[in-house]
Coordinates of C-alpha atoms in Angstrom, one line a residue:
M8 CA 19.7 -64.5 44.6
S9 CA 21.0 -61.7 46.8
A10 CA 19.5 -58.2 46.6
P11 CA 22.8 -56.5 45.6
F12 CA 23.2 -58.9 42.7
F13 CA 19.6 -58.3 41.6
Y14 CA 20.1 -54.5 41.6
F15 CA 23.4 -55.0 39.6
I16 CA 21.7 -57.1 37.0
R17 CA 18.8 -54.6 36.7
T18 CA 21.1 -51.7 36.3
R19 CA 23.0 -53.4 33.5
I20 CA 19.8 -54.2 31.7
L21 CA 18.6 -50.6 32.0
L22 CA 22.0 -49.3 30.7
T23 CA 21.9 -51.8 27.9
L24 CA 18.5 -50.6 26.8
A25 CA 19.3 -46.9 27.3
V26 CA 22.2 -46.9 24.9
P27 CA 20.3 -47.7 21.7
V28 CA 17.4 -45.5 22.9
L29 CA 19.7 -42.5 23.2
M30 CA 21.3 -43.3 19.9
L31 CA 17.9 -43.4 18.2
A32 CA 16.9 -40.2 20.0
A33 CA 19.9 -38.4 18.4
C34 CA 18.3 -38.7 14.9
A35 CA 14.9 -37.5 13.6
V36 CA 12.8 -38.9 10.9
G37 CA 11.7 -36.8 7.9
P38 CA 13.7 -34.8 5.4
D39 CA 16.2 -32.2 6.6
Y40 CA 15.3 -28.8 5.3
R41 CA 17.1 -27.1 2.4
R42 CA 16.1 -23.8 1.0
P43 CA 14.1 -24.4 -2.3
E44 CA 16.1 -23.6 -5.4
I45 CA 15.2 -20.4 -7.2
D46 CA 16.2 -19.4 -10.7
V47 CA 17.9 -16.1 -9.9
P48 CA 19.2 -13.9 -12.8
G49 CA 22.6 -12.4 -12.5
A50 CA 21.5 -8.9 -13.3
W51 CA 18.3 -6.9 -13.8
K52 CA 16.7 -6.6 -17.2
E53 CA 16.3 -2.9 -16.5
D54 CA 19.6 -1.2 -16.0
P55 CA 19.6 1.3 -13.1
P56 CA 18.8 4.9 -14.2
P57 CA 21.6 7.5 -14.4
G58 CA 22.8 8.6 -11.0
W59 CA 22.1 5.2 -9.4
K60 CA 24.7 2.6 -8.6
A61 CA 25.1 -1.0 -7.7
A62 CA 24.9 -1.8 -4.0
Q63 CA 28.1 -2.3 -2.1
P64 CA 28.4 -4.5 1.0
Q65 CA 28.8 -1.5 3.4
D66 CA 25.4 -0.2 2.2
M67 CA 23.7 -2.8 4.4
D68 CA 24.8 -0.9 7.5
E69 CA 23.2 2.4 6.3
R70 CA 19.8 1.3 5.1
G71 CA 17.8 1.5 8.4
E72 CA 15.6 4.6 8.2
W73 CA 15.4 4.5 4.4
W74 CA 12.7 7.3 4.1
K75 CA 15.3 9.9 5.3
V76 CA 16.8 9.9 1.8
Y77 CA 14.1 12.5 1.0
N78 CA 15.4 14.9 3.6
E79 CA 11.9 15.7 4.9
P80 CA 11.8 16.2 8.7
Q81 CA 8.0 16.3 8.8
L82 CA 8.0 13.0 7.0
D83 CA 10.5 11.5 9.4
D84 CA 8.2 12.4 12.3
L85 CA 5.2 10.8 10.7
V86 CA 7.0 7.6 9.8
A87 CA 8.3 7.3 13.4
Q88 CA 4.7 7.1 14.6
V89 CA 3.8 4.1 12.3
E90 CA 5.6 1.5 14.4
I91 CA 4.0 2.9 17.6
S92 CA 0.4 3.5 16.6
N93 CA -0.5 1.7 13.3
Q94 CA -3.1 -0.9 14.1
N95 CA -2.1 -3.3 11.3
V96 CA 1.5 -3.3 12.7
A97 CA 0.0 -3.8 16.2
A98 CA -1.9 -6.8 14.9
A99 CA 1.3 -8.2 13.4
V100 CA 3.0 -7.9 16.8
A101 CA 0.2 -9.8 18.4
R102 CA 0.5 -12.6 15.9
Y103 CA 4.2 -12.8 16.6
R104 CA 3.5 -13.1 20.3
Q105 CA 1.1 -16.0 19.5
A106 CA 3.7 -17.7 17.4
V107 CA 6.2 -17.4 20.3
A108 CA 3.7 -18.8 22.7
L109 CA 3.0 -21.8 20.4
L110 CA 6.7 -22.5 20.2
G111 CA 6.9 -22.5 24.0
A112 CA 4.0 -25.1 24.0
S113 CA 5.9 -27.2 21.5
S114 CA 9.2 -26.9 23.4
A115 CA 7.5 -28.0 26.7
A116 CA 6.8 -31.5 25.2
A117 CA 10.6 -32.1 25.3
F118 CA 10.7 -32.0 29.1
P119 CA 9.4 -34.4 31.7
T120 CA 6.0 -33.6 33.3
A121 CA 5.6 -33.6 37.0
N122 CA 2.3 -33.8 38.9
L123 CA 1.7 -33.6 42.6
G124 CA -1.5 -35.2 43.9
A125 CA -3.1 -35.5 47.3
S126 CA -6.3 -37.3 48.3
A127 CA -8.2 -38.2 51.4
G128 CA -11.3 -40.3 51.7
R129 CA -13.7 -42.1 54.0
S130 CA -15.5 -45.2 52.9
G131 CA -17.7 -48.0 54.3
S132 CA -19.6 -51.1 53.2
G133 CA -22.6 -52.9 54.7
G134 CA -23.5 -51.7 58.1
N135 CA -21.5 -49.4 60.2
E136 CA -20.3 -52.3 62.4
S137 CA -19.5 -55.9 61.9
I138 CA -18.8 -58.8 64.3
G139 CA -15.6 -60.8 63.7
T140 CA -15.0 -64.5 64.4
N141 CA -13.7 -63.8 67.8
G142 CA -16.8 -61.9 68.7
I143 CA -15.2 -58.5 68.6
T144 CA -17.1 -55.7 67.0
H145 CA -15.3 -53.9 64.1
S146 CA -16.2 -50.7 62.4
G147 CA -17.2 -50.9 58.7
I148 CA -15.8 -47.5 57.9
N149 CA -12.3 -47.0 56.5
N150 CA -10.3 -43.7 56.4
G151 CA -7.5 -43.3 53.8
S152 CA -5.1 -40.6 52.6
Q153 CA -2.4 -40.4 50.0
I154 CA 0.1 -37.9 48.6
S155 CA 2.2 -38.7 45.5
L156 CA 4.5 -37.2 42.9
N157 CA 4.1 -38.5 39.3
L158 CA 6.8 -38.0 36.7
G159 CA 6.4 -38.8 33.0
W160 CA 8.6 -38.3 30.0
E161 CA 8.1 -39.2 26.3
V162 CA 11.4 -40.2 24.9
D163 CA 11.8 -38.4 21.6
I164 CA 13.2 -41.4 19.8
W165 CA 12.1 -40.5 16.3
G166 CA 12.4 -36.8 16.6
R167 CA 8.7 -35.9 16.5
I168 CA 9.1 -33.3 19.3
R169 CA 12.3 -31.9 17.7
R170 CA 10.6 -31.6 14.3
D171 CA 7.6 -29.9 16.0
I172 CA 10.0 -27.4 17.7
E173 CA 11.8 -26.9 14.4
A174 CA 8.5 -26.0 12.8
G175 CA 7.6 -23.7 15.6
K176 CA 10.9 -21.8 15.4
A177 CA 10.4 -21.4 11.6
R178 CA 6.8 -20.1 12.2
V179 CA 8.1 -17.6 14.8
Q180 CA 10.7 -16.3 12.3
A181 CA 8.0 -16.2 9.6
S182 CA 5.8 -14.2 11.9
D183 CA 8.7 -11.9 12.7
A184 CA 9.2 -11.3 9.0
D185 CA 5.4 -10.7 8.6
Y186 CA 5.7 -8.0 11.3
S187 CA 8.6 -6.4 9.4
G188 CA 6.6 -6.7 6.2
A189 CA 3.5 -5.0 7.7
L190 CA 5.7 -2.2 9.1
L191 CA 7.5 -1.7 5.8
S192 CA 4.2 -1.7 3.9
A193 CA 2.7 0.9 6.2
Q194 CA 5.9 3.0 6.1
A195 CA 6.0 2.9 2.3
T196 CA 2.3 3.8 1.9
L197 CA 2.9 6.7 4.2
V198 CA 5.9 7.9 2.2
Q199 CA 4.1 7.6 -1.1
S200 CA 1.0 9.5 0.3
Y201 CA 3.2 12.2 1.7
L202 CA 5.1 12.6 -1.5
Q203 CA 1.8 12.8 -3.5
W204 CA 0.7 15.4 -0.9
R205 CA 3.8 17.5 -1.7
V206 CA 3.1 17.1 -5.4
N207 CA -0.4 18.3 -5.0
A208 CA 0.8 21.3 -3.0
V209 CA 3.2 22.3 -5.8
Q210 CA 0.5 21.9 -8.4
R211 CA -1.9 24.0 -6.2
R212 CA 0.7 26.7 -6.1
L213 CA 1.0 26.6 -9.9
L214 CA -2.8 26.9 -10.2
D215 CA -2.8 29.8 -7.7
E216 CA -0.1 31.6 -9.7
T217 CA -1.9 30.9 -13.0
A218 CA -5.2 32.1 -11.5
D219 CA -3.5 35.4 -10.5
A220 CA -2.1 35.8 -14.0
Y221 CA -5.6 35.0 -15.5
R222 CA -7.2 37.7 -13.2
K223 CA -4.8 40.3 -14.5
S224 CA -5.4 39.2 -18.1
L225 CA -9.1 39.3 -17.5
Q226 CA -8.9 42.8 -16.2
V227 CA -6.9 43.9 -19.3
I228 CA -9.4 42.3 -21.6
Q229 CA -12.3 43.9 -19.8
N230 CA -10.6 47.3 -20.2
R231 CA -10.0 46.6 -23.9
Y232 CA -13.7 45.6 -24.2
T233 CA -14.8 48.8 -22.5
A234 CA -12.6 50.8 -24.8
G235 CA -14.2 49.0 -27.8
V236 CA -11.0 47.2 -29.0
A237 CA -12.0 43.7 -27.8
Q238 CA -15.0 41.5 -28.3
R239 CA -17.3 40.3 -25.6
S240 CA -16.4 36.7 -26.4
D241 CA -12.8 37.6 -25.3
V242 CA -14.1 38.5 -21.9
T243 CA -16.2 35.4 -21.5
Q244 CA -13.4 33.1 -22.7
A245 CA -11.0 34.8 -20.2
Q246 CA -13.6 34.4 -17.4
S247 CA -14.2 30.8 -18.3
Q248 CA -10.5 30.1 -18.2
L249 CA -10.1 31.7 -14.8
S250 CA -13.1 29.8 -13.3
N251 CA -11.9 26.5 -14.7
T252 CA -8.5 27.1 -13.1
L253 CA -10.1 27.9 -9.7
A254 CA -12.2 24.7 -10.0
Q255 CA -9.0 22.6 -10.6
A256 CA -7.5 24.2 -7.5
I257 CA -10.5 23.2 -5.4
N258 CA -10.3 19.7 -6.7
L259 CA -6.7 19.5 -5.7
D260 CA -7.7 20.6 -2.2
L261 CA -10.0 17.6 -2.0
Q262 CA -7.2 15.2 -3.0
R263 CA -4.8 16.8 -0.5
T264 CA -7.4 16.5 2.3
Q265 CA -8.0 12.8 1.5
L266 CA -4.3 12.2 1.5
E267 CA -4.0 13.8 4.9
H268 CA -6.8 11.5 6.2
A269 CA -5.0 8.5 4.8
M270 CA -1.8 9.5 6.5
A271 CA -3.7 9.9 9.8
L272 CA -5.0 6.4 9.5
L273 CA -1.5 5.1 8.8
I274 CA -0.1 6.7 12.0
G275 CA -3.1 5.6 14.0
V276 CA -4.7 8.9 14.9
P277 CA -8.1 10.5 14.0
P278 CA -7.8 12.9 11.0
A279 CA -8.6 15.9 13.1
R280 CA -5.4 15.4 15.1
L281 CA -3.1 15.5 12.1
K282 CA -1.7 18.9 11.2
L283 CA 0.7 19.1 8.3
V284 CA 2.7 22.2 7.5
L285 CA 4.1 22.9 4.0
A286 CA 7.6 24.0 5.0
K287 CA 9.2 23.8 1.5
P288 CA 7.5 25.1 -1.7
D289 CA 9.3 22.8 -4.0
L290 CA 9.4 19.1 -4.5
P291 CA 11.9 16.9 -2.6
R292 CA 14.9 16.0 -4.7
L293 CA 15.0 12.6 -6.3
P294 CA 17.4 10.6 -4.1
K295 CA 20.3 8.4 -5.2
I296 CA 19.4 4.9 -4.0
P297 CA 21.7 2.0 -4.2
T298 CA 20.2 -1.0 -5.9
A299 CA 20.7 -4.6 -5.0
L300 CA 21.6 -7.6 -7.2
P301 CA 18.7 -10.0 -7.7
S302 CA 20.4 -12.6 -5.5
E303 CA 20.6 -10.0 -2.6
L304 CA 16.9 -9.4 -2.9
L305 CA 16.3 -12.8 -1.3
E306 CA 17.9 -11.5 1.9
R307 CA 16.3 -8.0 1.8
R308 CA 12.6 -8.7 1.5
P309 CA 10.7 -9.7 4.6
D310 CA 7.9 -11.3 2.6
I311 CA 10.4 -13.5 0.9
A312 CA 11.9 -14.5 4.2
S313 CA 8.4 -15.2 5.6
A314 CA 7.5 -17.4 2.7
E315 CA 10.8 -19.3 2.9
R316 CA 10.4 -19.8 6.7
L317 CA 6.9 -21.2 6.2
A318 CA 8.4 -23.7 3.7
A319 CA 10.9 -24.7 6.4
A320 CA 8.0 -25.2 8.9
A321 CA 6.1 -27.3 6.4
N322 CA 9.2 -29.4 5.8
A323 CA 9.5 -30.1 9.5
N324 CA 5.8 -31.0 9.7
I325 CA 6.6 -33.9 7.3
G326 CA 8.9 -35.3 9.9
V327 CA 6.2 -34.9 12.6
A328 CA 3.7 -36.8 10.4
Q329 CA 6.2 -39.5 9.5
S330 CA 7.1 -40.1 13.2
A331 CA 3.5 -41.1 13.8
F332 CA 4.3 -44.4 12.1
Y333 CA 6.8 -45.4 14.8
P334 CA 6.1 -46.5 18.3
T335 CA 6.3 -44.1 21.2
L336 CA 8.3 -44.8 24.4
T337 CA 7.1 -43.2 27.6
L338 CA 9.0 -43.5 31.0
S339 CA 7.1 -42.9 34.2
A340 CA 7.8 -42.8 37.9
T341 CA 5.6 -42.4 40.9
G342 CA 6.3 -42.1 44.6
G343 CA 4.7 -40.9 47.7
Y344 CA 3.0 -41.9 50.9
Q345 CA -0.4 -43.6 51.5
Q346 CA -2.4 -44.7 54.5
G347 CA -5.1 -47.2 54.2
S348 CA -7.0 -46.6 57.5
G349 CA -6.7 -44.9 60.8
F350 CA -5.5 -41.4 61.7
G351 CA -1.9 -42.1 62.4
P352 CA 1.1 -40.2 60.9
L353 CA 1.2 -40.3 57.1
F354 CA 4.9 -39.5 56.4
V355 CA 6.4 -42.6 57.9
L356 CA 8.5 -45.3 56.3
P357 CA 5.8 -48.1 56.3
N358 CA 3.4 -45.8 54.3
R359 CA 5.9 -45.0 51.5
F360 CA 5.4 -46.4 48.0
W361 CA 7.1 -46.0 44.6
S362 CA 7.0 -47.4 41.1
L363 CA 9.0 -47.2 37.9
G364 CA 7.7 -48.1 34.5
S365 CA 7.9 -47.7 30.8
A366 CA 5.3 -48.0 28.0
L367 CA 5.9 -48.7 24.4
A368 CA 2.9 -48.1 22.1
A369 CA 2.6 -48.6 18.4
F370 CA -0.4 -48.5 16.1
L371 CA -1.5 -51.6 14.1
F372 CA -4.4 -50.3 12.0
D373 CA -5.8 -46.9 11.6
G374 CA -7.7 -47.1 8.3
G375 CA -5.0 -45.0 6.4
L376 CA -5.2 -42.0 8.8
R377 CA -1.5 -41.6 9.3
S378 CA -0.8 -42.1 5.6
A379 CA -3.3 -39.4 4.7
Q380 CA -1.8 -37.1 7.3
L381 CA 1.7 -37.7 5.9
E382 CA 0.5 -37.0 2.3
Q383 CA -1.2 -33.8 3.5
A384 CA 2.0 -32.7 5.1
R385 CA 3.9 -33.3 1.9
G386 CA 1.3 -31.4 -0.1
A387 CA 1.5 -28.5 2.3
Y388 CA 5.2 -28.4 1.8
D389 CA 4.9 -28.3 -2.0
E390 CA 2.3 -25.5 -1.6
A391 CA 4.7 -23.5 0.6
V392 CA 7.5 -24.0 -1.9
A393 CA 5.3 -22.8 -4.7
N394 CA 4.2 -19.8 -2.6
Y395 CA 7.9 -19.0 -1.8
R396 CA 8.9 -19.1 -5.5
Q397 CA 5.9 -17.0 -6.5
T398 CA 6.8 -14.4 -3.8
V399 CA 10.3 -14.2 -5.2
L400 CA 9.0 -13.8 -8.8
I401 CA 6.7 -11.0 -7.7
A402 CA 9.6 -9.3 -5.9
F403 CA 11.7 -9.5 -9.1
Q404 CA 8.7 -8.0 -11.0
E405 CA 8.2 -5.2 -8.6
V406 CA 11.9 -4.2 -8.8
E407 CA 12.0 -4.4 -12.6
D408 CA 8.7 -2.4 -12.9
N409 CA 10.1 0.4 -10.8
L410 CA 13.5 0.4 -12.4
A411 CA 11.7 0.6 -15.8
A412 CA 9.4 3.4 -14.4
L413 CA 12.4 5.4 -13.3
R414 CA 14.2 5.0 -16.6
V415 CA 11.2 5.9 -18.7
L416 CA 10.1 8.8 -16.5
E417 CA 13.7 10.1 -16.6
E418 CA 13.4 10.3 -20.4
E419 CA 9.9 11.6 -20.2
S420 CA 10.9 14.4 -17.8
V421 CA 13.5 15.7 -20.2
H422 CA 10.9 16.1 -23.0
Q423 CA 8.2 17.4 -20.7
R424 CA 10.4 20.0 -19.2
E425 CA 11.3 21.2 -22.7
A426 CA 7.6 21.2 -23.6
A427 CA 6.8 23.3 -20.6
R428 CA 9.5 25.8 -21.4
S429 CA 8.4 26.1 -25.0
A430 CA 4.7 26.4 -24.1
A431 CA 5.6 29.2 -21.6
E432 CA 7.5 31.0 -24.3
S433 CA 4.7 30.5 -26.9
E434 CA 2.2 31.9 -24.4
A435 CA 4.2 35.1 -23.9
L436 CA 4.6 35.6 -27.6
V437 CA 0.9 35.1 -28.4
R438 CA -0.1 37.4 -25.5
N439 CA 2.1 40.2 -26.9
Q440 CA 0.7 39.6 -30.4
Y441 CA -2.8 39.9 -29.0
L442 CA -2.0 43.2 -27.2
A443 CA -0.5 44.4 -30.5
G444 CA -3.7 43.4 -32.3
T445 CA -2.1 40.8 -34.6
A446 CA -3.6 37.7 -32.8
S447 CA -7.0 36.7 -31.6
F448 CA -7.8 36.0 -28.0
L449 CA -8.6 32.4 -29.0
E450 CA -4.9 32.0 -29.8
V451 CA -4.1 33.4 -26.4
F452 CA -6.6 31.1 -24.8
V453 CA -5.1 28.0 -26.5
A454 CA -1.5 29.1 -25.7
Q455 CA -2.4 29.7 -22.0
A456 CA -4.1 26.3 -21.7
S457 CA -1.2 24.6 -23.3
A458 CA 1.3 26.3 -21.0
L459 CA -0.7 25.4 -17.9
S460 CA -1.1 21.8 -19.0
A461 CA 2.6 21.4 -19.9
R462 CA 3.7 22.8 -16.6
S463 CA 1.2 20.7 -14.6
L464 CA 2.4 17.6 -16.5
D465 CA 6.0 18.4 -15.8
I466 CA 5.2 18.6 -12.0
G467 CA 3.3 15.3 -12.4
V468 CA 6.1 13.5 -14.0
E469 CA 8.5 14.6 -11.2
G470 CA 6.0 13.4 -8.7
Q471 CA 5.8 10.1 -10.4
R472 CA 9.5 9.7 -10.3
L473 CA 9.5 10.4 -6.6
I474 CA 6.8 7.9 -5.9
A475 CA 8.5 5.3 -8.1
S476 CA 11.6 5.8 -6.1
A477 CA 9.7 5.2 -2.8
T478 CA 8.1 2.1 -4.4
L479 CA 11.5 0.8 -5.5
L480 CA 12.8 1.3 -2.0
K481 CA 9.9 -0.8 -0.7
A482 CA 10.5 -3.4 -3.4
L483 CA 14.1 -3.6 -2.3
G484 CA 13.1 -4.4 1.3
G485 CA 13.4 -0.9 2.7
G486 CA 15.7 -1.0 5.7
W487 CA 15.1 -4.7 6.5
Y488 CA 17.7 -7.4 6.2
R489 CA 17.3 -11.1 6.9
E490 CA 19.9 -11.2 9.7
V491 CA 17.2 -9.8 12.0
L492 CA 15.6 -13.3 12.1
E493 CA 18.8 -14.8 13.5
K494 CA 18.8 -12.6 16.6
P495 CA 17.0 -13.5 19.8
P496 CA 13.6 -11.8 20.2
G497 CA 13.8 -8.5 21.9
T498 CA 17.3 -7.6 20.6
E499 CA 18.1 -4.7 18.3
A500 CA 18.2 -5.8 14.7
G501 CA 20.8 -3.2 13.8
N502 CA 18.7 -1.6 11.1
G503 CA 16.1 0.5 12.9
D504 CA 13.7 -2.4 13.6
T505 CA 13.3 -4.1 16.9
V506 CA 12.1 -7.7 17.1
K507 CA 9.0 -7.7 19.2
E508 CA 8.3 -9.9 22.2

């Protein structure tokens, strides 16, 4: 048989075998991923409070720096430092980089491997010399050298490598969402702490103003006591009331200081380096925030996206485990130059060698190992689906809780504001009656305490509304949107966040 005919037959055989192999490689075992079904209500149980509105599609383009709705430049500067210096966010970025690196390792398996090897040796047996049949002395020492290039490629017939890459991509996206979730959590905590700091500042101003009024009242009572028209108990009650108010103010200073320390931690600096200035004496106005429909919440929350992507990764791992039941096909090629003895030129035609080969390996018995691994992968997927659904339910709860809080606090603020106005009016009336001698100081004492308590509660309710609004913004996903996961790493997400490399 001639050499050309032999090569022709071999080529036809290789092509015949390659066609079904490539067709098999176009498919992948294991279930294709579908997002787990969720029972999503069409509307919220709690209707949005007055002044709020349903979200419109164009709102998505304006939700980046969500904390700016409070119109607080000092807060804007603080939040900007969270992404730069917060250590929890930095740790999330590091975890994202690890996920990207693991994806690169999984992707590398889809490509052939190439290894370059070189060796040189000197060997001998018996004595150093031997005498041949013709009486000629031969050396017993051999010198050899070789240089070769080895190529290997596992043909991904059953899609094991592709499923592994699919799982890696999903884990990268989950890690990206985890980073966004860590950033959102730190930002929201900072906003809540800052708003509480502002509430405490307003309450401290109220106590300062009240203490000034109590000092004047104490002076009047002392004068009346000196003149013999007031009792000593009136003086002691007035002094006690003043001292109690000053003590409350000191307690507020402690709370404000601790809030400042917490904010310093969130922006990643020692507390001594954080200096806050109270530029505005009043509380920020309650913002008008667009709410989302329940179905849109699935696209706005990074923790939901992370849980869903982990479910996708777990689904792909089922295919990886299932592919272990099928044989693996590995193609290999080796070529190079080798020299058995002597010190002549290595790179010459007689020293050249090459080989082509393939290996098909399949398991026969493993004691149930692969079956156990497949069942474990299925169990992991079911767990991921349950975690995803639980995350969605928690998200629904958080939104409903804060919508309810805003609705109830809105009603409460109306009554509390009226209570504060009535208590202030009652205090003025009783004080005038006391000066006229028609009321005891005990009545004044009670009226003043009631007025201070009512005004403090009014400020507290307004503060609760502000904090509930920030919590609702966080529950709605802040400025995040799922489209960020579809962009290549390192590109702008279009909402104030940048996907980290």
